[in-house]
Amino acid sequence: MKPKHQRLGLAVAGLFAMVGSGLLAMTALKDQAAYFYAPADLKTASVKPGEAIRLGGMVVANSIKRDPDGVTIRFQVSDGKATTNVRFTGIVPDLFKENSGMVGEGSLSSDGTFVADNILAKHDERYMPPQLEGKMHKTETMAQ
Amino acid sequence: MHAYANPARFLKIARPLTPILGWGGAALVLIGVYAGLFMTPPDYLQGESVRILYIHVPAAWLGMGGWTGIAIASIIQLVWRHPLAGVSARAIAVPGALFTALCLVTGSIWGRPTWGTWWEWDGRMTSMLVLLFLYFGYIALANSSEEKGSVSRVTAIFGLVGAVNIPIINRSVVWWNSLHQGPSITLKGSSISSELLWPLGFTVMGFTLLFGAIVLMRMRAQLAEIRTEARMRRMASE
C-alpha cells in the first residue's frame, strides 16, 4: 500500500466519522435548536405557563380582533394541526397579516392563551410581482 | 492535476485568466445590479426591499462555496501533497470571509423591515455566523503557519473539519423551525417568479467570476512572495 493511498483512506474515514457525528449531533439537537414551537408542539411539549418561549405559525384568516384600548390585538395561530389563541399589546411589523406566517416571543398564560411580548413576521419562500398576487399566492399551510 | 504542480505553468494560465474573470464578472454584476434596481417589479409583500436579494444570495453562495473550496483544497493537500493546494486554500479564505460577512449584513438589513428584527438566533443565522467565525479561525491559523505561501497540516485539517458546517447551513431551514424562509430555488423549480428571478443569474455568475479573479490574484501574489523570498535568501548566501 502506497503512503498516498494510506492518507486517502485516512482522510475518507475521518470525513465519514465527522459527517456522521455531525448528523448525530444535529438530530439530537432537533427540538432544542428549533427556533419556535408550532401550536401542535405546544400540546406535546410540556411548556409551563410563564416559561419564556416562541410560538410560530400561520395567522388564521379573520381572526385578528382589536381590543377597545386600540393597541391590544387578539388572534389565532395555526399550524394546520392545532390552533392557539394569542394576545399582543404593541406594534406589529408591516408584513404581519392574516394568512401569513408569524413568530411571537412570550409565554403561555394559565388559560392557555399565548401572551406575546414581541411579534415578528415570517416571510415565506415565494417572491412575485404585485399583479400576480391572488393568482399564484394562496398560503394555506405553513411554508416549511 | 499534477501537471499544474509547477507554479510556472500555473502562472502562465492564471495571468491571462485573471483579467478575463475580473472584467467579465464586473460586467455581469453591473448588469445584474442595474436590472435588479431599475428593471424588475417590486415584490407583492416585501415591496422594494426584495432587491437586496440580488446581493444577498450570491454572497451566501460564495461564503458557503468558498469553504467548500477550502475543504477540497485541504483534502488535496493532505492526500496528494499538491504544492498549490495550500496556496489556493489560503487565497480563498479572505474573500470567503468577506462574502459571508456581506451575506450576514445584507440579511440583517432585509430582516429589519421584513421580519421586524435585525437579528434573531435561529438556525440559519446562527450557523452562518459560525461560518464567519470559522473563516476568522482559518485565517489566523493560516497566518501562523510556518510554511511559506502554503498552510500547515493542522490548518488543512481545520479546513476539512469546518466543512461539517456547510450541510448544516444548507439544511438548517428544513430540519428546524426557523425564522428564515425555506429554500426558494430547489430541484423542483423556483418559487421566485421569473420576472424577479432573472437578474439573480447575472449577479450570482458575476460575483462568482469576481471571486475567482480575487483568488487567482491572491495566489499569484503569494507565489511571487515565495519567489522573492527565495531569491533574497540566495543573494544573502552568495
XYZ file of C-alpha atoms in Angstrom, chain A residues 14-119:
106
model
C -12.061 10.883 9.007
C -14.556 12.619 6.752
C -17.176 9.900 7.292
C -16.656 9.998 11.049
C -17.029 13.774 11.084
C -20.128 13.920 8.928
C -21.654 11.040 10.890
C -21.030 12.648 14.249
C -22.281 15.974 12.898
C -25.522 14.406 11.709
C -25.988 12.581 15.015
C -25.446 15.787 16.957
C -27.889 17.661 14.755
C -30.665 15.075 15.082
C -30.156 15.087 18.828
C -30.436 18.856 18.760
C -33.541 18.760 16.631
C -36.014 20.002 19.238
C -33.665 22.206 21.229
C -32.417 24.027 18.143
C -35.930 24.775 16.871
C -36.464 28.489 16.776
C -40.104 28.281 17.833
C -42.877 25.916 18.894
C -45.730 25.274 16.486
C -49.209 25.140 18.086
C -49.244 21.330 17.787
C -45.844 21.130 19.552
C -47.270 23.062 22.498
C -49.663 20.202 23.185
C -46.942 17.553 23.295
C -44.085 19.574 24.787
C -44.515 20.280 28.475
C -44.379 24.053 28.436
C -45.267 25.558 31.792
C -47.291 28.777 31.969
C -44.941 31.720 32.376
C -41.990 29.964 30.721
C -40.405 32.149 28.005
C -40.958 30.557 24.588
C -41.532 31.441 20.960
C -44.649 30.406 19.102
C -44.792 30.288 15.311
C -47.472 29.549 12.753
C -49.926 30.989 10.288
C -52.263 33.753 11.427
C -55.781 32.346 10.955
C -57.961 34.273 8.467
C -60.430 36.738 10.007
C -59.125 36.000 13.476
C -57.448 39.353 14.255
C -59.593 41.295 16.731
C -58.645 44.640 18.200
C -59.390 45.419 21.832
C -61.106 48.740 22.705
C -57.782 50.124 24.030
C -56.564 50.251 20.418
C -53.145 48.685 20.949
C -54.026 45.169 22.063
C -54.808 42.588 19.407
C -56.045 39.023 19.741
C -55.704 36.456 17.005
C -55.285 32.747 16.402
C -52.171 30.960 15.169
C -52.416 27.611 13.439
C -50.014 25.050 12.013
C -52.764 23.062 10.300
C -52.990 20.607 13.213
C -53.731 22.793 16.198
C -54.650 26.397 16.945
C -53.509 28.669 19.761
C -55.028 31.975 20.863
C -52.574 34.845 21.044
C -52.756 38.225 22.774
C -50.323 41.019 22.000
C -50.032 44.646 23.044
C -47.826 46.750 20.824
C -46.882 47.443 17.229
C -46.667 44.590 14.740
C -44.346 44.546 11.679
C -45.801 45.685 8.336
C -45.760 42.168 6.964
C -47.819 40.800 9.839
C -51.246 39.907 8.462
C -53.826 37.181 8.251
C -52.889 34.064 6.268
C -49.230 34.908 6.754
C -46.545 33.408 8.957
C -45.591 34.918 12.311
C -43.311 34.192 15.236
C -44.133 35.568 18.670
C -41.942 35.780 21.759
C -43.748 35.471 25.071
C -45.258 32.902 27.376
C -48.415 30.916 27.948
C -50.907 32.249 30.449
C -52.762 29.860 32.759
C -55.791 29.702 30.455
C -53.659 28.535 27.518
C -53.540 31.885 25.699
C -50.121 32.822 24.405
C -49.235 36.307 25.613
C -46.672 37.780 23.200
C -44.161 40.451 24.182
C -42.840 40.801 20.663
C -44.071 39.752 17.236
